[in-house]
Amino acid sequence: MKNVEERIGYTFKNPKLLETALTHSSYANECKKESNERLEFLGDSVLSIIISDYIFRKLKATDEGRLSKYRATLVCEHSLSKVAKRISLNKFIRLGKGEEMTGGRERPSIVSDAFEAVLASIYLDGGIEIARKWVINLMRDSIDDVIMGYGYTDYKTMLQEALQKGDKGKVTYRTVLETGQDHNKTFEVEVLVDNVPQNRGKGHNKKEAEQNAAHIALRNIGKK
């Protein structure tokens, strides 16, 4: 379990919690082990309160309806599986032979459940404050993206996926212009496909400019 602890950035006092958190029911049934289902149940609630508390404090002027929408986007299977895969958590899940053979390691439902189970195990092992810091550290970029509106439509991912279906593939971005005062800057970013410049997008930060550049590129290829 030491490799897993190094990858997720937390050392357990009780490693058995982590072992259980990474045990899918298919493996548990085959090997007579406890599955991560109970931990996933707890982790779902812990995650909800952590994200709710964070965005409630961060977005003081945001109404209940929008806060609920932000939270729902952040805790959905797709969002959590992306975060989990960034730390390679899916590589450490213990799966039964059937699930392994049918691509269970990449299935968002399995990966997101494991993420919630690991969160629950950290909460039980170290307490709510350590669990909160772990989650926010991993999800801060996702939270910022959702607040800016990109949790609903991630044009950069859409562009990459659209191009992978054709002959082209490598998408990169470079900042070509930065104007304005420090408190009110405007960034202009160019999107390149296989190192060939395509178009530019503007925004109040680099992420926004990149998303806008990707959006324009998608429209140009008739995908958005």
PDB file of C-alpha atoms in Angstrom:
ATOM      1  CA  MET A   1       0.000   0.000   0.000  1.00  0.00           C
ATOM      2  CA  LYS A   2       2.999   2.331   0.283  1.00  0.00           C
ATOM      3  CA  ASN A   3       2.942   3.069  -3.459  1.00  0.00           C
ATOM      4  CA  VAL A   4      -0.702   4.054  -3.184  1.00  0.00           C
ATOM      5  CA  GLU A   5      -0.049   6.258  -0.161  1.00  0.00           C
ATOM      6  CA  GLU A   6       2.743   8.053  -2.006  1.00  0.00           C
ATOM      7  CA  ARG A   7       0.501   8.583  -5.024  1.00  0.00           C
ATOM      8  CA  ILE A   8      -2.469   9.944  -3.083  1.00  0.00           C
ATOM      9  CA  GLY A   9      -0.345  11.967  -0.675  1.00  0.00           C
ATOM     10  CA  TYR A  10      -1.513  10.522   2.622  1.00  0.00           C
ATOM     11  CA  THR A  11       0.054   7.969   4.984  1.00  0.00           C
ATOM     12  CA  PHE A  12      -2.417   5.865   6.959  1.00  0.00           C
ATOM     13  CA  LYS A  13      -2.164   4.972  10.596  1.00  0.00           C
ATOM     14  CA  ASN A  14      -4.459   2.052   9.739  1.00  0.00           C
ATOM     15  CA  PRO A  15      -3.543   0.831   6.212  1.00  0.00           C
ATOM     16  CA  LYS A  16      -6.401  -1.699   6.323  1.00  0.00           C
ATOM     17  CA  LEU A  17      -8.788   1.203   5.691  1.00  0.00           C
ATOM     18  CA  LEU A  18      -7.058   2.018   2.424  1.00  0.00           C
ATOM     19  CA  GLU A  19      -6.985  -1.631   1.391  1.00  0.00           C
ATOM     20  CA  THR A  20     -10.738  -1.880   1.889  1.00  0.00           C
ATOM     21  CA  ALA A  21     -11.351   1.415   0.093  1.00  0.00           C
ATOM     22  CA  LEU A  22      -9.666   0.001  -3.015  1.00  0.00           C
ATOM     23  CA  THR A  23     -11.534  -3.320  -2.964  1.00  0.00           C
ATOM     24  CA  HIS A  24     -14.344  -3.456  -5.521  1.00  0.00           C
ATOM     25  CA  SER A  25     -17.237  -5.807  -4.820  1.00  0.00           C
ATOM     26  CA  SER A  26     -16.199  -8.065  -7.722  1.00  0.00           C
ATOM     27  CA  TYR A  27     -12.836  -8.721  -6.056  1.00  0.00           C
ATOM     28  CA  ALA A  28     -14.422  -8.984  -2.615  1.00  0.00           C
ATOM     29  CA  ASN A  29     -16.799 -11.694  -3.845  1.00  0.00           C
ATOM     30  CA  GLU A  30     -14.015 -13.698  -5.443  1.00  0.00           C
ATOM     31  CA  CYS A  31     -11.556 -13.417  -2.567  1.00  0.00           C
ATOM     32  CA  LYS A  32     -13.902 -13.260   0.428  1.00  0.00           C
ATOM     33  CA  LYS A  33     -12.845  -9.737   1.380  1.00  0.00           C
ATOM     34  CA  GLU A  34     -14.788  -6.706   2.573  1.00  0.00           C
ATOM     35  CA  SER A  35     -15.736  -4.433  -0.326  1.00  0.00           C
ATOM     36  CA  ASN A  36     -15.520  -0.639  -0.417  1.00  0.00           C
ATOM     37  CA  GLU A  37     -19.296  -0.164  -0.628  1.00  0.00           C
ATOM     38  CA  ARG A  38     -19.792   0.938   2.999  1.00  0.00           C
ATOM     39  CA  LEU A  39     -16.855   3.338   2.761  1.00  0.00           C
ATOM     40  CA  GLU A  40     -18.222   4.719  -0.499  1.00  0.00           C
ATOM     41  CA  PHE A  41     -21.538   5.368   1.242  1.00  0.00           C
ATOM     42  CA  LEU A  42     -19.777   7.371   3.957  1.00  0.00           C
ATOM     43  CA  GLY A  43     -17.438   9.107   1.516  1.00  0.00           C
ATOM     44  CA  ASP A  44     -20.361  10.370  -0.535  1.00  0.00           C
ATOM     45  CA  SER A  45     -21.673  12.293   2.485  1.00  0.00           C
ATOM     46  CA  VAL A  46     -18.237  13.518   3.582  1.00  0.00           C
ATOM     47  CA  LEU A  47     -17.537  14.811   0.091  1.00  0.00           C
ATOM     48  CA  SER A  48     -20.877  16.588  -0.091  1.00  0.00           C
ATOM     49  CA  ILE A  49     -20.340  18.487   3.167  1.00  0.00           C
ATOM     50  CA  ILE A  50     -16.745  19.416   2.277  1.00  0.00           C
ATOM     51  CA  ILE A  51     -17.652  20.758  -1.166  1.00  0.00           C
ATOM     52  CA  SER A  52     -20.813  22.461   0.133  1.00  0.00           C
ATOM     53  CA  ASP A  53     -18.896  24.181   2.927  1.00  0.00           C
ATOM     54  CA  TYR A  54     -16.079  25.271   0.608  1.00  0.00           C
ATOM     55  CA  ILE A  55     -18.243  26.840  -2.097  1.00  0.00           C
ATOM     56  CA  PHE A  56     -20.631  28.326   0.499  1.00  0.00           C
ATOM     57  CA  ARG A  57     -17.727  30.212   2.089  1.00  0.00           C
ATOM     58  CA  LYS A  58     -16.008  31.063  -1.186  1.00  0.00           C
ATOM     59  CA  LEU A  59     -19.096  32.317  -3.053  1.00  0.00           C
ATOM     60  CA  LYS A  60     -20.768  34.582  -0.518  1.00  0.00           C
ATOM     61  CA  ALA A  61     -23.091  36.269  -3.025  1.00  0.00           C
ATOM     62  CA  THR A  62     -24.196  33.118  -4.871  1.00  0.00           C
ATOM     63  CA  ASP A  63     -27.768  31.873  -4.431  1.00  0.00           C
ATOM     64  CA  GLU A  64     -28.797  28.382  -3.311  1.00  0.00           C
ATOM     65  CA  GLY A  65     -29.803  27.226  -6.784  1.00  0.00           C
ATOM     66  CA  ARG A  66     -26.447  27.974  -8.345  1.00  0.00           C
ATOM     67  CA  LEU A  67     -24.544  26.530  -5.371  1.00  0.00           C
ATOM     68  CA  SER A  68     -26.522  23.301  -5.792  1.00  0.00           C
ATOM     69  CA  LYS A  69     -25.678  23.209  -9.488  1.00  0.00           C
ATOM     70  CA  TYR A  70     -21.976  23.728  -8.790  1.00  0.00           C
ATOM     71  CA  ARG A  71     -21.953  20.976  -6.163  1.00  0.00           C
ATOM     72  CA  ALA A  72     -23.804  18.528  -8.403  1.00  0.00           C
ATOM     73  CA  THR A  73     -21.299  19.091 -11.188  1.00  0.00           C
ATOM     74  CA  LEU A  74     -18.324  18.640  -8.876  1.00  0.00           C
ATOM     75  CA  VAL A  75     -19.477  15.417  -7.207  1.00  0.00           C
ATOM     76  CA  CYS A  76     -20.775  13.630 -10.316  1.00  0.00           C
ATOM     77  CA  GLU A  77     -19.148  10.431 -11.579  1.00  0.00           C
ATOM     78  CA  HIS A  78     -17.410  12.133 -14.493  1.00  0.00           C
ATOM     79  CA  SER A  79     -15.827  14.825 -12.329  1.00  0.00           C
ATOM     80  CA  LEU A  80     -14.639  12.472  -9.589  1.00  0.00           C
ATOM     81  CA  SER A  81     -13.267   9.871 -11.990  1.00  0.00           C
ATOM     82  CA  LYS A  82     -11.196  12.577 -13.713  1.00  0.00           C
ATOM     83  CA  VAL A  83      -9.760  13.709 -10.389  1.00  0.00           C
ATOM     84  CA  ALA A  84      -9.063  10.114  -9.344  1.00  0.00           C
ATOM     85  CA  LYS A  85      -7.282   9.316 -12.598  1.00  0.00           C
ATOM     86  CA  ARG A  86      -5.025  12.345 -12.194  1.00  0.00           C
ATOM     87  CA  ILE A  87      -3.489  10.593  -9.182  1.00  0.00           C
ATOM     88  CA  SER A  88      -3.694   7.189 -10.924  1.00  0.00           C
ATOM     89  CA  LEU A  89      -6.104   5.865  -8.318  1.00  0.00           C
ATOM     90  CA  ASN A  90      -7.783   3.635 -10.908  1.00  0.00           C
ATOM     91  CA  LYS A  91      -4.552   1.653 -11.295  1.00  0.00           C
ATOM     92  CA  PHE A  92      -4.710   0.520  -7.678  1.00  0.00           C
ATOM     93  CA  ILE A  93      -8.339  -0.637  -7.482  1.00  0.00           C
ATOM     94  CA  ARG A  94      -8.634  -4.355  -6.764  1.00  0.00           C
ATOM     95  CA  LEU A  95     -11.032  -5.825  -9.321  1.00  0.00           C
ATOM     96  CA  GLY A  96     -12.405  -9.290  -9.963  1.00  0.00           C
ATOM     97  CA  LYS A  97     -11.251 -11.048 -13.126  1.00  0.00           C
ATOM     98  CA  GLY A  98     -14.467 -10.318 -14.996  1.00  0.00           C
ATOM     99  CA  GLU A  99     -14.424  -6.587 -14.246  1.00  0.00           C
ATOM    100  CA  GLU A 100     -10.747  -6.393 -15.134  1.00  0.00           C
ATOM    101  CA  MET A 101     -11.320  -8.034 -18.496  1.00  0.00           C
ATOM    102  CA  THR A 102     -14.259  -5.799 -19.403  1.00  0.00           C
ATOM    103  CA  GLY A 103     -12.520  -2.482 -18.717  1.00  0.00           C
ATOM    104  CA  GLY A 104     -13.768  -1.855 -15.198  1.00  0.00           C
ATOM    105  CA  ARG A 105     -10.588   0.016 -14.309  1.00  0.00           C
ATOM    106  CA  GLU A 106     -11.625   2.839 -16.631  1.00  0.00           C
ATOM    107  CA  ARG A 107     -15.342   2.824 -15.782  1.00  0.00           C
ATOM    108  CA  PRO A 108     -16.319   6.187 -14.212  1.00  0.00           C
ATOM    109  CA  SER A 109     -18.757   4.617 -11.732  1.00  0.00           C
ATOM    110  CA  ILE A 110     -16.109   2.262 -10.326  1.00  0.00           C
ATOM    111  CA  VAL A 111     -13.359   4.882 -10.231  1.00  0.00           C
ATOM    112  CA  SER A 112     -15.544   7.577  -8.652  1.00  0.00           C
ATOM    113  CA  ASP A 113     -16.822   5.121  -6.023  1.00  0.00           C
ATOM    114  CA  ALA A 114     -13.226   4.234  -5.154  1.00  0.00           C
ATOM    115  CA  PHE A 115     -12.388   7.928  -4.813  1.00  0.00           C
ATOM    116  CA  GLU A 116     -15.249   8.432  -2.358  1.00  0.00           C
ATOM    117  CA  ALA A 117     -14.216   5.307  -0.456  1.00  0.00           C
ATOM    118  CA  VAL A 118     -10.629   6.553  -0.167  1.00  0.00           C
ATOM    119  CA  LEU A 119     -11.923   9.896   1.084  1.00  0.00           C
ATOM    120  CA  ALA A 120     -13.952   8.090   3.739  1.00  0.00           C
ATOM    121  CA  SER A 121     -10.912   6.068   4.775  1.00  0.00           C
ATOM    122  CA  ILE A 122      -8.856   9.260   5.160  1.00  0.00           C
ATOM    123  CA  TYR A 123     -11.690  10.818   7.164  1.00  0.00           C
ATOM    124  CA  LEU A 124     -11.839   7.818   9.512  1.00  0.00           C
ATOM    125  CA  ASP A 125      -8.063   7.621   9.810  1.00  0.00           C
ATOM    126  CA  GLY A 126      -7.195  11.302  10.191  1.00  0.00           C
ATOM    127  CA  GLY A 127     -10.356  13.304  10.800  1.00  0.00           C
ATOM    128  CA  ILE A 128     -12.472  15.784   8.867  1.00  0.00           C
ATOM    129  CA  GLU A 129      -9.876  18.554   8.614  1.00  0.00           C
ATOM    130  CA  ILE A 130      -7.282  16.316   6.989  1.00  0.00           C
ATOM    131  CA  ALA A 131      -9.970  14.898   4.685  1.00  0.00           C
ATOM    132  CA  ARG A 132     -11.056  18.432   3.757  1.00  0.00           C
ATOM    133  CA  LYS A 133      -7.505  19.523   2.913  1.00  0.00           C
ATOM    134  CA  TRP A 134      -6.960  16.382   0.824  1.00  0.00           C
ATOM    135  CA  VAL A 135     -10.134  16.893  -1.228  1.00  0.00           C
ATOM    136  CA  ILE A 136      -9.751  20.632  -1.767  1.00  0.00           C
ATOM    137  CA  ASN A 137      -6.113  20.251  -2.771  1.00  0.00           C
ATOM    138  CA  LEU A 138      -7.096  17.706  -5.430  1.00  0.00           C
ATOM    139  CA  MET A 139     -10.246  19.461  -6.620  1.00  0.00           C
ATOM    140  CA  ARG A 140      -9.351  23.168  -6.432  1.00  0.00           C
ATOM    141  CA  ASP A 141      -8.786  23.462 -10.192  1.00  0.00           C
ATOM    142  CA  SER A 142     -12.039  21.609 -10.900  1.00  0.00           C
ATOM    143  CA  ILE A 143     -13.900  23.907  -8.504  1.00  0.00           C
ATOM    144  CA  ASP A 144     -12.475  27.011 -10.191  1.00  0.00           C
ATOM    145  CA  ASP A 145     -13.421  25.647 -13.620  1.00  0.00           C
ATOM    146  CA  VAL A 146     -17.000  24.945 -12.535  1.00  0.00           C
ATOM    147  CA  ILE A 147     -17.379  28.406 -11.006  1.00  0.00           C
ATOM    148  CA  MET A 148     -16.190  29.907 -14.296  1.00  0.00           C
ATOM    149  CA  GLY A 149     -18.732  27.789 -16.155  1.00  0.00           C
ATOM    150  CA  TYR A 150     -16.369  25.242 -17.663  1.00  0.00           C
ATOM    151  CA  GLY A 151     -17.629  22.366 -15.564  1.00  0.00           C
ATOM    152  CA  TYR A 152     -20.657  22.249 -17.836  1.00  0.00           C
ATOM    153  CA  THR A 153     -18.872  22.513 -21.189  1.00  0.00           C
ATOM    154  CA  ASP A 154     -15.155  21.732 -21.294  1.00  0.00           C
ATOM    155  CA  TYR A 155     -14.261  22.933 -24.783  1.00  0.00           C
ATOM    156  CA  LYS A 156     -10.605  21.948 -24.441  1.00  0.00           C
ATOM    157  CA  THR A 157     -11.520  18.313 -23.796  1.00  0.00           C
ATOM    158  CA  MET A 158     -14.155  18.388 -26.532  1.00  0.00           C
ATOM    159  CA  LEU A 159     -11.594  19.704 -29.038  1.00  0.00           C
ATOM    160  CA  GLN A 160      -9.032  17.070 -28.117  1.00  0.00           C
ATOM    161  CA  GLU A 161     -11.607  14.275 -28.399  1.00  0.00           C
ATOM    162  CA  ALA A 162     -12.918  15.595 -31.737  1.00  0.00           C
ATOM    163  CA  LEU A 163      -9.445  15.699 -33.260  1.00  0.00           C
ATOM    164  CA  GLN A 164      -8.457  12.278 -31.964  1.00  0.00           C
ATOM    165  CA  LYS A 165     -11.194  10.809 -34.143  1.00  0.00           C
ATOM    166  CA  GLY A 166      -9.444  12.148 -37.240  1.00  0.00           C
ATOM    167  CA  ASP A 167      -5.870  12.256 -38.488  1.00  0.00           C
ATOM    168  CA  LYS A 168      -4.802  15.116 -36.234  1.00  0.00           C
ATOM    169  CA  GLY A 169      -4.297  14.932 -32.518  1.00  0.00           C
ATOM    170  CA  LYS A 170      -1.846  17.050 -30.528  1.00  0.00           C
ATOM    171  CA  VAL A 171      -3.444  20.213 -29.176  1.00  0.00           C
ATOM    172  CA  THR A 172      -1.336  22.858 -27.423  1.00  0.00           C
ATOM    173  CA  TYR A 173      -1.937  26.424 -26.251  1.00  0.00           C
ATOM    174  CA  ARG A 174       0.372  29.416 -25.976  1.00  0.00           C
ATOM    175  CA  THR A 175      -0.171  32.883 -24.575  1.00  0.00           C
ATOM    176  CA  VAL A 176       0.503  35.453 -27.303  1.00  0.00           C
ATOM    177  CA  LEU A 177      -0.651  38.663 -25.614  1.00  0.00           C
ATOM    178  CA  GLU A 178      -1.208  39.958 -22.089  1.00  0.00           C
ATOM    179  CA  THR A 179      -2.631  43.443 -21.595  1.00  0.00           C
ATOM    180  CA  GLY A 180      -4.146  45.609 -18.862  1.00  0.00           C
ATOM    181  CA  GLN A 181      -3.429  46.378 -15.226  1.00  0.00           C
ATOM    182  CA  ASP A 182      -2.680  43.588 -12.742  1.00  0.00           C
ATOM    183  CA  HIS A 183      -6.203  43.734 -11.328  1.00  0.00           C
ATOM    184  CA  ASN A 184      -7.873  43.701 -14.757  1.00  0.00           C
ATOM    185  CA  LYS A 185      -5.720  41.786 -17.211  1.00  0.00           C
ATOM    186  CA  THR A 186      -6.792  40.366 -20.572  1.00  0.00           C
ATOM    187  CA  PHE A 187      -5.040  37.317 -21.995  1.00  0.00           C
ATOM    188  CA  GLU A 188      -4.976  36.238 -25.624  1.00  0.00           C
ATOM    189  CA  VAL A 189      -4.173  32.585 -26.219  1.00  0.00           C
ATOM    190  CA  GLU A 190      -3.514  30.771 -29.487  1.00  0.00           C
ATOM    191  CA  VAL A 191      -4.525  27.155 -29.989  1.00  0.00           C
ATOM    192  CA  LEU A 192      -2.264  24.951 -32.124  1.00  0.00           C
ATOM    193  CA  VAL A 193      -3.037  21.570 -33.626  1.00  0.00           C
ATOM    194  CA  ASP A 194       0.052  19.499 -34.361  1.00  0.00           C
ATOM    195  CA  ASN A 195       2.040  22.745 -33.860  1.00  0.00           C
ATOM    196  CA  VAL A 196       0.030  24.580 -36.548  1.00  0.00           C
ATOM    197  CA  PRO A 197      -1.710  27.779 -35.270  1.00  0.00           C
ATOM    198  CA  GLN A 198      -5.501  27.650 -35.658  1.00  0.00           C
ATOM    199  CA  ASN A 199      -7.125  30.623 -33.931  1.00  0.00           C
ATOM    200  CA  ARG A 200      -7.059  32.745 -30.800  1.00  0.00           C
ATOM    201  CA  GLY A 201      -9.285  33.319 -27.809  1.00  0.00           C
ATOM    202  CA  LYS A 202      -9.387  36.039 -25.145  1.00  0.00           C
ATOM    203  CA  GLY A 203     -10.213  35.934 -21.444  1.00  0.00           C
ATOM    204  CA  HIS A 204      -9.582  37.523 -18.067  1.00  0.00           C
ATOM    205  CA  ASN A 205      -7.247  34.640 -17.201  1.00  0.00           C
ATOM    206  CA  LYS A 206      -5.347  32.026 -19.177  1.00  0.00           C
ATOM    207  CA  LYS A 207      -7.852  29.237 -18.512  1.00  0.00           C
ATOM    208  CA  GLU A 208     -10.743  31.320 -19.809  1.00  0.00           C
ATOM    209  CA  ALA A 209      -8.745  32.357 -22.886  1.00  0.00           C
ATOM    210  CA  GLU A 210      -7.812  28.726 -23.616  1.00  0.00           C
ATOM    211  CA  GLN A 211     -11.432  27.612 -23.313  1.00  0.00           C
ATOM    212  CA  ASN A 212     -12.568  30.381 -25.650  1.00  0.00           C
ATOM    213  CA  ALA A 213      -9.853  29.517 -28.180  1.00  0.00           C
ATOM    214  CA  ALA A 214     -10.908  25.849 -28.079  1.00  0.00           C
ATOM    215  CA  HIS A 215     -14.571  26.866 -28.493  1.00  0.00           C
ATOM    216  CA  ILE A 216     -13.757  28.861 -31.633  1.00  0.00           C
ATOM    217  CA  ALA A 217     -11.683  25.956 -32.988  1.00  0.00           C
ATOM    218  CA  LEU A 218     -14.621  23.586 -32.453  1.00  0.00           C
ATOM    219  CA  ARG A 219     -16.949  25.920 -34.351  1.00  0.00           C
ATOM    220  CA  ASN A 220     -14.430  26.110 -37.183  1.00  0.00           C
ATOM    221  CA  ILE A 221     -14.420  22.340 -37.601  1.00  0.00           C
ATOM    222  CA  GLY A 222     -18.191  22.171 -37.272  1.00  0.00           C
ATOM    223  CA  LYS A 223     -18.285  20.426 -33.889  1.00  0.00           C
ATOM    224  CA  LYS A 224     -19.914  23.139 -31.783  1.00  0.00           C
TER     225      LYS A 224
END
